CSV table of C-alpha atoms and ligand atoms in Angstrom, one decimal:
chain,number,residue,atom,x,y,z
A,139,MET,CA,0.0,0.0,0.0
A,140,ILE,CA,1.4,3.4,-0.9
A,141,ALA,CA,2.2,5.8,1.9
A,142,LEU,CA,0.1,8.9,1.6
A,143,PRO,CA,0.8,12.3,3.3
A,144,GLU,CA,-1.7,13.9,5.6
A,145,VAL,CA,-4.1,16.3,3.7
A,146,ARG,CA,-6.9,18.7,4.4
A,147,GLY,CA,-8.9,17.6,1.3
A,148,LYS,CA,-10.5,14.2,0.5
A,149,LEU,CA,-8.2,11.2,0.0
A,150,LEU,CA,-9.9,7.9,-0.9
A,151,ARG,CA,-8.1,4.6,-1.4
A,152,ASN,CA,-9.1,2.2,-4.1
A,153,GLU,CA,-11.7,4.5,-5.4
A,154,PRO,CA,-13.6,3.4,-8.6
A,155,LEU,CA,-13.0,6.0,-11.4
A,156,ALA,CA,-15.9,5.0,-13.7
A,157,PRO,CA,-18.3,7.4,-12.1
A,158,TYR,CA,-15.9,10.3,-12.7
A,159,THR,CA,-15.8,9.8,-16.5
A,160,TRP,CA,-18.2,10.3,-19.3
A,161,PHE,CA,-17.7,6.8,-20.6
A,162,ARG,CA,-18.5,5.4,-17.1
A,163,VAL,CA,-15.9,2.6,-17.5
A,164,GLY,CA,-12.6,1.6,-16.0
A,165,GLY,CA,-11.1,0.4,-12.7
A,166,ALA,CA,-10.2,2.1,-9.5
A,167,ALA,CA,-7.4,4.5,-8.6
A,168,ASP,CA,-5.0,3.2,-6.0
A,169,ALA,CA,-5.8,6.6,-4.4
A,170,LEU,CA,-8.0,9.5,-5.4
A,171,PHE,CA,-7.2,12.9,-4.0
A,172,ILE,CA,-9.5,16.0,-4.1
A,173,PRO,CA,-7.3,18.7,-2.6
A,174,ALA,CA,-8.9,21.4,-0.4
A,175,ASP,CA,-6.9,24.1,-2.2
A,176,ALA,CA,-3.7,24.8,-4.1
A,177,GLU,CA,-1.6,24.9,-0.9
A,178,ASP,CA,-3.0,21.5,0.2
A,179,LEU,CA,-2.1,20.1,-3.3
A,180,ALA,CA,1.4,21.6,-3.2
A,181,ASP,CA,2.1,20.2,0.3
A,182,PHE,CA,0.8,16.8,-0.7
A,183,LEU,CA,3.0,16.7,-3.9
A,184,LYS,CA,6.1,17.8,-1.9
A,185,ALA,CA,5.6,15.1,0.7
A,186,LEU,CA,4.5,12.3,-1.7
A,187,ASP,CA,7.2,9.7,-2.6
A,188,PRO,CA,8.5,10.9,-6.0
A,189,ALA,CA,8.3,7.3,-7.3
A,190,VAL,CA,4.4,7.3,-6.9
A,191,PRO,CA,2.8,8.1,-10.3
A,192,VAL,CA,0.3,11.1,-10.3
A,193,THR,CA,-2.4,11.5,-12.9
A,194,VAL,CA,-4.9,14.4,-13.2
A,195,LEU,CA,-8.5,14.0,-14.1
A,196,GLY,CA,-10.9,16.8,-15.0
A,197,VAL,CA,-14.5,15.7,-15.6
A,198,GLY,CA,-13.3,12.8,-17.7
A,199,SER,CA,-14.9,13.9,-20.9
A,200,ASN,CA,-11.9,13.0,-23.0
A,201,VAL,CA,-10.5,9.9,-21.4
A,202,ILE,CA,-10.8,6.1,-21.2
A,203,VAL,CA,-9.8,4.8,-17.8
A,204,ARG,CA,-8.7,1.3,-18.5
A,205,ASP,CA,-10.3,-1.7,-16.6
A,206,GLY,CA,-7.3,-2.4,-14.4
A,207,GLY,CA,-7.5,1.1,-12.8
A,208,VAL,CA,-4.8,3.7,-12.4
A,209,GLU,CA,-1.6,3.2,-10.5
A,210,GLY,CA,-0.6,5.7,-7.8
A,211,VAL,CA,-2.6,8.9,-7.1
A,212,VAL,CA,-5.3,10.4,-9.3
A,213,ILE,CA,-6.0,14.0,-8.6
A,214,ARG,CA,-9.3,15.7,-9.2
A,215,LEU,CA,-9.7,19.4,-8.9
A,216,ALA,CA,-13.4,19.4,-8.0
A,217,GLY,CA,-15.6,21.7,-6.0
A,218,ARG,CA,-15.7,25.4,-5.0
A,219,PRO,CA,-12.0,26.3,-4.5
A,220,TRP,CA,-11.2,25.0,-8.0
A,221,ALA,CA,-14.0,26.5,-10.0
A,222,HIS,CA,-13.8,30.2,-9.3
A,223,ILE,CA,-14.4,32.6,-12.3
A,224,THR,CA,-13.6,36.3,-12.1
A,225,THR,CA,-13.7,39.0,-14.8
A,226,ASP,CA,-11.9,42.3,-15.0
A,227,GLY,CA,-12.4,44.5,-18.1
A,228,ASP,CA,-11.9,42.1,-21.0
A,229,THR,CA,-10.0,39.6,-18.9
A,230,VAL,CA,-11.3,36.3,-17.5
A,231,THR,CA,-9.6,34.3,-14.8
A,232,ALA,CA,-10.8,30.8,-14.0
A,233,GLY,CA,-9.8,27.9,-11.8
A,234,ALA,CA,-8.8,24.6,-13.5
A,235,GLY,CA,-11.9,22.9,-12.1
A,236,ALA,CA,-14.3,25.4,-13.6
A,237,LEU,CA,-16.4,24.0,-16.4
A,238,ASP,CA,-15.7,25.6,-19.8
A,239,SER,CA,-19.4,26.3,-20.2
A,240,MET,CA,-19.6,28.2,-17.0
A,241,VAL,CA,-16.6,30.3,-18.1
A,242,ALA,CA,-18.4,31.0,-21.4
A,243,LYS,CA,-21.5,32.1,-19.5
A,244,ALA,CA,-19.6,34.3,-17.0
A,245,SER,CA,-17.8,36.0,-20.0
A,246,ALA,CA,-21.1,36.7,-21.6
A,247,LYS,CA,-22.5,38.2,-18.4
A,248,ALA,CA,-19.5,40.5,-18.2
A,249,GLY,CA,-19.8,41.5,-21.9
A,250,ILE,CA,-16.6,39.7,-23.0
A,251,ALA,CA,-16.6,38.1,-26.5
A,252,GLY,CA,-14.3,35.4,-27.7
A,253,LEU,CA,-14.9,32.6,-25.2
A,254,GLU,CA,-18.3,31.6,-26.6
A,255,PHE,CA,-16.9,28.4,-28.0
A,256,TYR,CA,-16.3,27.1,-24.5
A,257,ALA,CA,-20.1,26.7,-24.3
A,258,GLY,CA,-19.7,23.7,-26.7
A,259,ILE,CA,-17.1,21.8,-24.7
A,260,PRO,CA,-18.2,19.8,-21.7
A,261,GLY,CA,-14.8,19.7,-19.9
A,262,THR,CA,-13.0,21.8,-17.4
A,263,ILE,CA,-10.4,24.6,-17.8
A,264,GLY,CA,-7.6,22.1,-16.8
A,265,GLY,CA,-8.7,19.8,-19.6
A,266,ALA,CA,-9.0,22.6,-22.0
A,267,LEU,CA,-5.4,23.8,-21.2
A,268,THR,CA,-4.1,20.3,-21.8
A,269,MET,CA,-6.1,19.5,-24.9
A,270,ASN,CA,-6.1,23.0,-26.5
A,271,ALA,CA,-9.8,22.4,-26.6
A,272,GLY,CA,-11.8,24.1,-29.3
A,273,CYS,CA,-14.8,24.0,-31.6
A,274,TYR,CA,-16.4,25.9,-34.4
A,275,GLY,CA,-13.2,27.5,-35.6
A,276,SER,CA,-11.9,28.7,-32.2
A,277,GLU,CA,-9.4,27.1,-29.8
A,278,THR,CA,-8.0,27.7,-26.3
A,279,LYS,CA,-4.9,29.2,-27.8
A,280,ASP,CA,-6.9,32.0,-29.5
A,281,VAL,CA,-7.9,33.5,-26.1
A,282,LEU,CA,-5.5,32.2,-23.5
A,283,VAL,CA,-3.0,34.7,-22.0
A,284,SER,CA,-1.4,32.7,-19.2
A,285,ALA,CA,-1.8,29.9,-16.7
A,286,TRP,CA,-0.1,28.6,-13.6
A,287,GLY,CA,0.3,25.2,-12.2
A,288,LEU,CA,2.3,22.9,-10.0
A,289,THR,CA,5.0,20.5,-11.0
A,290,ARG,CA,5.0,16.9,-9.7
A,291,ALA,CA,7.4,18.2,-7.0
A,292,GLY,CA,4.8,20.7,-5.9
A,293,GLU,CA,6.6,23.8,-7.2
A,294,ARG,CA,4.7,26.6,-8.9
A,295,VAL,CA,5.2,27.3,-12.6
A,296,ASP,CA,3.9,30.2,-14.6
A,297,TYR,CA,3.3,29.8,-18.3
A,298,ASP,CA,2.5,32.4,-21.0
A,299,LEU,CA,0.6,31.4,-24.0
A,300,ALA,CA,3.7,30.9,-26.1
A,301,ASP,CA,5.2,28.5,-23.5
A,302,PHE,CA,2.4,26.0,-24.3
A,303,GLY,CA,3.6,25.5,-27.9
A,304,TYR,CA,0.0,24.7,-28.8
A,305,THR,CA,-0.9,22.8,-32.0
A,306,TYR,CA,-4.2,21.1,-32.9
A,307,ARG,CA,-5.5,19.4,-29.6
A,308,HIS,CA,-2.0,19.3,-28.3
A,309,SER,CA,0.2,21.2,-25.8
A,310,GLN,CA,3.9,20.8,-25.6
A,311,ALA,CA,4.0,21.7,-21.9
A,312,PRO,CA,5.3,18.9,-19.7
A,313,ALA,CA,2.6,16.4,-19.1
A,314,ASP,CA,3.2,16.3,-15.3
A,315,ILE,CA,2.2,19.9,-14.7
A,316,ILE,CA,-1.1,20.2,-12.8
A,317,TRP,CA,-2.9,23.4,-14.0
A,318,ILE,CA,-4.5,25.4,-11.3
A,319,GLU,CA,-5.7,28.6,-12.9
A,320,ALA,CA,-5.9,30.3,-16.3
A,321,THR,CA,-6.3,33.9,-17.6
A,322,TYR,CA,-7.9,34.7,-20.9
A,323,ARG,CA,-8.5,37.9,-22.8
A,324,GLY,CA,-11.5,38.5,-25.0
A,325,ALA,CA,-13.0,41.7,-26.5
A,326,ALA,CA,-15.7,44.0,-25.2
A,327,ASP,CA,-19.2,43.3,-26.6
A,328,GLU,CA,-22.9,43.5,-25.6
A,329,PRO,CA,-23.7,40.8,-23.1
A,330,GLU,CA,-26.9,39.9,-25.1
A,331,ALA,CA,-24.9,39.5,-28.3
A,332,VAL,CA,-22.4,37.1,-26.6
A,333,ALA,CA,-25.3,35.2,-25.0
A,334,ALA,CA,-27.0,34.8,-28.4
A,335,ARG,CA,-23.9,33.3,-29.9
A,336,ILE,CA,-23.7,30.9,-26.9
A,337,SER,CA,-27.3,29.8,-27.5
A,338,GLU,CA,-26.5,29.1,-31.2
A,339,ILE,CA,-23.6,26.9,-30.2
A,340,THR,CA,-25.5,25.0,-27.6
A,341,SER,CA,-28.4,24.3,-29.9
A,342,ARG,CA,-26.1,23.3,-32.7
A,343,ARG,CA,-24.4,20.8,-30.4
A,344,GLU,CA,-27.7,19.3,-29.4
A,345,THR,CA,-28.4,18.3,-33.0
A,346,THR,CA,-25.0,17.2,-34.1
A,347,GLN,CA,-23.4,15.4,-31.1
A,348,PRO,CA,-24.6,12.6,-28.8
A,349,ILE,CA,-24.2,14.8,-25.7
A,350,ARG,CA,-26.5,12.7,-23.6
A,351,GLU,CA,-24.6,9.4,-24.2
A,352,LYS,CA,-21.7,7.8,-22.4
A,353,THR,CA,-19.0,9.1,-24.8
A,354,GLY,CA,-15.6,10.7,-24.8
A,355,GLY,CA,-16.1,13.3,-27.5
A,356,SER,CA,-14.0,13.1,-30.7
A,357,THR,CA,-12.2,9.8,-30.7
A,358,PHE,CA,-9.6,10.7,-33.3
A,359,LYS,CA,-7.9,13.9,-34.3
A,360,ASN,CA,-8.6,15.1,-37.8
A,361,PRO,CA,-5.6,14.0,-39.9
A,362,GLU,CA,-4.1,16.8,-42.1
A,363,GLY,CA,-6.5,17.2,-45.1
A,364,TYR,CA,-9.1,14.7,-43.8
A,365,SER,CA,-12.1,14.6,-41.4
A,366,SER,CA,-12.0,11.7,-39.0
A,367,TRP,CA,-15.8,11.3,-39.0
A,368,LYS,CA,-15.8,10.8,-42.8
A,369,LEU,CA,-13.0,8.2,-42.6
A,370,VAL,CA,-14.8,6.3,-39.9
A,371,ASP,CA,-18.1,6.6,-41.8
A,372,GLU,CA,-16.8,5.6,-45.2
A,373,ALA,CA,-15.1,2.6,-43.6
A,374,GLY,CA,-18.6,1.5,-42.5
A,375,TRP,CA,-18.4,1.9,-38.8
A,376,ARG,CA,-21.1,4.5,-38.1
A,377,GLY,CA,-23.6,3.1,-35.7
A,378,LYS,CA,-22.4,-0.5,-36.3
A,379,LEU,CA,-24.0,-2.4,-33.5
A,380,HIS,CA,-21.8,-4.1,-30.9
A,381,ALA,CA,-23.5,-7.4,-31.9
A,382,GLU,CA,-21.9,-7.0,-35.3
A,383,THR,CA,-18.5,-6.0,-34.1
A,384,GLY,CA,-18.5,-8.5,-31.2
A,385,GLU,CA,-17.7,-5.6,-28.9
A,386,GLY,CA,-19.8,-3.8,-26.3
A,387,ALA,CA,-19.2,-0.4,-27.9
A,388,LYS,CA,-20.0,1.4,-31.1
A,389,PHE,CA,-19.5,4.6,-33.1
A,390,SER,CA,-22.4,7.0,-32.8
A,391,GLU,CA,-25.0,7.2,-35.6
A,392,LEU,CA,-25.3,11.0,-35.0
A,393,HIS,CA,-21.5,11.7,-35.1
A,394,SER,CA,-19.3,9.0,-36.5
A,395,ASN,CA,-16.2,10.2,-34.7
A,396,PHE,CA,-17.8,9.8,-31.3
A,397,MET,CA,-17.6,6.4,-29.6
A,398,ILE,CA,-20.4,5.3,-27.3
A,399,ASN,CA,-20.8,3.0,-24.4
A,400,PRO,CA,-24.4,1.8,-25.0
A,401,GLY,CA,-24.7,0.1,-21.7
A,402,GLU,CA,-22.3,-2.4,-20.3
A,403,ALA,CA,-19.2,-1.9,-22.4
A,404,THR,CA,-15.8,-2.2,-20.7
A,405,ALA,CA,-12.8,0.1,-21.3
A,406,ALA,CA,-11.2,-2.8,-23.3
A,407,ASP,CA,-14.3,-2.9,-25.6
A,408,ILE,CA,-14.1,0.8,-26.2
A,409,GLU,CA,-10.4,1.0,-26.7
A,410,GLY,CA,-10.4,-2.2,-28.7
A,411,LEU,CA,-13.1,-0.8,-31.1
A,412,GLY,CA,-11.0,2.3,-31.6
A,413,GLU,CA,-8.0,0.2,-32.4
A,414,ALA,CA,-10.0,-2.0,-34.8
A,415,VAL,CA,-11.3,1.1,-36.6
A,416,ARG,CA,-7.8,2.6,-36.8
A,417,ALA,CA,-6.5,-0.6,-38.4
A,418,ASP,CA,-9.4,-0.8,-40.8
A,419,VAL,CA,-9.2,2.8,-41.9
A,420,LEU,CA,-5.4,2.4,-42.4
A,421,ALA,CA,-5.9,-0.7,-44.5
A,422,LYS,CA,-8.7,0.9,-46.6
A,423,THR,CA,-7.3,4.4,-47.1
A,424,GLY,CA,-3.6,4.4,-46.0
A,425,VAL,CA,-4.5,7.2,-43.5
A,426,GLN,CA,-3.3,6.6,-39.9
A,427,LEU,CA,-5.9,7.9,-37.4
A,428,GLU,CA,-4.4,9.3,-34.2
A,429,TRP,CA,-6.3,9.1,-30.9
A,430,GLU,CA,-7.6,12.4,-29.5
A,431,ILE,CA,-9.0,10.6,-26.4
A,432,LYS,CA,-6.5,9.9,-23.7
A,433,ARG,CA,-6.2,6.4,-22.5
A,434,ILE,CA,-4.9,6.0,-18.9
A,435,GLY,CA,-4.2,3.2,-16.5
A,436,ARG,CA,-3.6,-0.5,-16.6
A,437,ALA,CA,-5.3,-3.1,-18.9
A,438,GLY,CA,-7.8,-5.2,-16.9
B,698,FAD,C1,-20.1,15.2,-25.8
B,698,FAD,C2,-18.7,15.7,-25.9
B,698,FAD,C3,-18.4,16.7,-26.8
B,698,FAD,C4,-17.1,17.2,-26.9
B,698,FAD,N1,-16.8,18.2,-27.8
B,698,FAD,C5,-15.6,18.8,-27.8
B,698,FAD,C6,-15.3,19.8,-28.7
B,698,FAD,O1,-16.1,20.3,-29.4
B,698,FAD,N2,-14.0,20.3,-28.7
B,698,FAD,C7,-13.0,19.8,-27.9
B,698,FAD,O2,-11.9,20.3,-28.0
B,698,FAD,N3,-13.3,18.8,-27.1
B,698,FAD,C8,-14.5,18.2,-27.0
B,698,FAD,N4,-14.8,17.2,-26.2
B,698,FAD,C9,-13.6,16.6,-25.4
B,698,FAD,C10,-13.4,17.2,-24.0
B,698,FAD,O3,-14.6,17.8,-23.5
B,698,FAD,C11,-12.2,18.2,-24.0
B,698,FAD,O4,-11.0,17.6,-24.4
B,698,FAD,C12,-12.0,18.8,-22.6
B,698,FAD,O5,-11.1,19.8,-22.7
B,698,FAD,C13,-11.6,17.7,-21.6
B,698,FAD,O6,-11.7,18.3,-20.3
B,698,FAD,P1,-11.9,17.4,-19.0
B,698,FAD,O7,-12.0,18.3,-17.8
B,698,FAD,O8,-13.1,16.4,-19.2
B,698,FAD,O9,-10.6,16.6,-19.0
B,698,FAD,P2,-10.3,15.0,-18.8
B,698,FAD,O10,-11.1,14.3,-19.9
B,698,FAD,O11,-10.6,14.6,-17.4
B,698,FAD,O12,-8.8,14.9,-19.1
B,698,FAD,C14,-8.3,15.2,-20.4
B,698,FAD,C15,-6.8,15.4,-20.3
B,698,FAD,O13,-6.6,16.6,-19.6
B,698,FAD,C16,-5.7,16.4,-18.4
B,698,FAD,N5,-6.1,17.4,-17.4
B,698,FAD,C17,-7.4,17.6,-16.9
B,698,FAD,N6,-7.3,18.6,-16.0
B,698,FAD,C18,-6.0,18.9,-15.8
B,698,FAD,C19,-5.3,19.8,-15.0
B,698,FAD,N7,-5.9,20.6,-14.1
B,698,FAD,N8,-4.0,19.9,-15.1
B,698,FAD,C20,-3.3,19.1,-16.0
B,698,FAD,N9,-3.9,18.2,-16.8
B,698,FAD,C21,-5.3,18.1,-16.7
B,698,FAD,C22,-5.9,15.0,-18.1
B,698,FAD,O14,-4.8,14.5,-17.4
B,698,FAD,C23,-6.1,14.3,-19.5
B,698,FAD,O15,-4.8,14.1,-20.0
B,698,FAD,C24,-16.1,16.7,-26.1
B,698,FAD,C25,-16.4,15.6,-25.2
B,698,FAD,C26,-17.7,15.2,-25.1
B,698,FAD,C27,-18.0,14.1,-24.1
């Protein structure tokens, strides 16, 4: 059993992670830590044996937790101290645990344009910083000014936008940084106009994405010059029932780049389906699909 430092937040051993993810699959974390605040997290990281692996989870809207669970400590920045959002002029500052959609709403209320696209992404600011999350032509890198986080050793690091080296759904920042807070800059606009654009985005999403399913969003990144949904569709995988594939997972009928857990799928079913589709698309088209969804943990 790993030795765990004293904390002020919640520390749970052998905690099942499926309820913390959109796919609702996967095994348990050796330990799950929900820190009380940034100081609690820094103290914990400083005291934790450096050999113990640490993994961060947002709201799990872009991950498959494997069936064998996650080794070491999983950190989740959930609750009030992590979800603050403040605005000042055309600047928005948000905690890593704030939902992107709440940041979009707060920006609208303050008459700040530019962050409307966050209304279409069901993750947290921490996840958005890691994934360079974006939709409908805008990405995190278009509005981010700076962010700060903690290293695995519990030391504070400050990053300006350029330090992230963002490309499509990818950050070059070291993967072990735990983001705590981000600052964005938009442009002044009428609150009603910003709110109207947010409404457009949310209704568009309702009709084009399976947002009430157990899913992980876009499974594959779009390869240069191609749309992943088209490649998956043309290879014949849209909506293919798990009975046909022999797996308890399928690609959505509504959006053929979204995988779905229709009920009792395991993480191995979902990841296995993704790998089967990658191999099939490669064989049929010569295009190598790359995972956008992060897969974490041990095989079952
Ligand atoms: C229905 C649906 C629609 C979606 N639509 C879009 C879309 O239009 N555009 C888009 O870009 N994405 C989309 N996604 C994917 C997903 O919402 C984004 O990638 C989001 O940014 C992930 O945030 P999260 O909090 O869920 O992160 P998680 O899925 O929990 O984690 C994703 C990654 O971020 C890391 N991470 C999370 N928090 C932190 C932190 N504080 N510090 C360091 N690392 C951290 C994790 O370690 C992991 O590597 C969609 C997903 C779903 C389910």
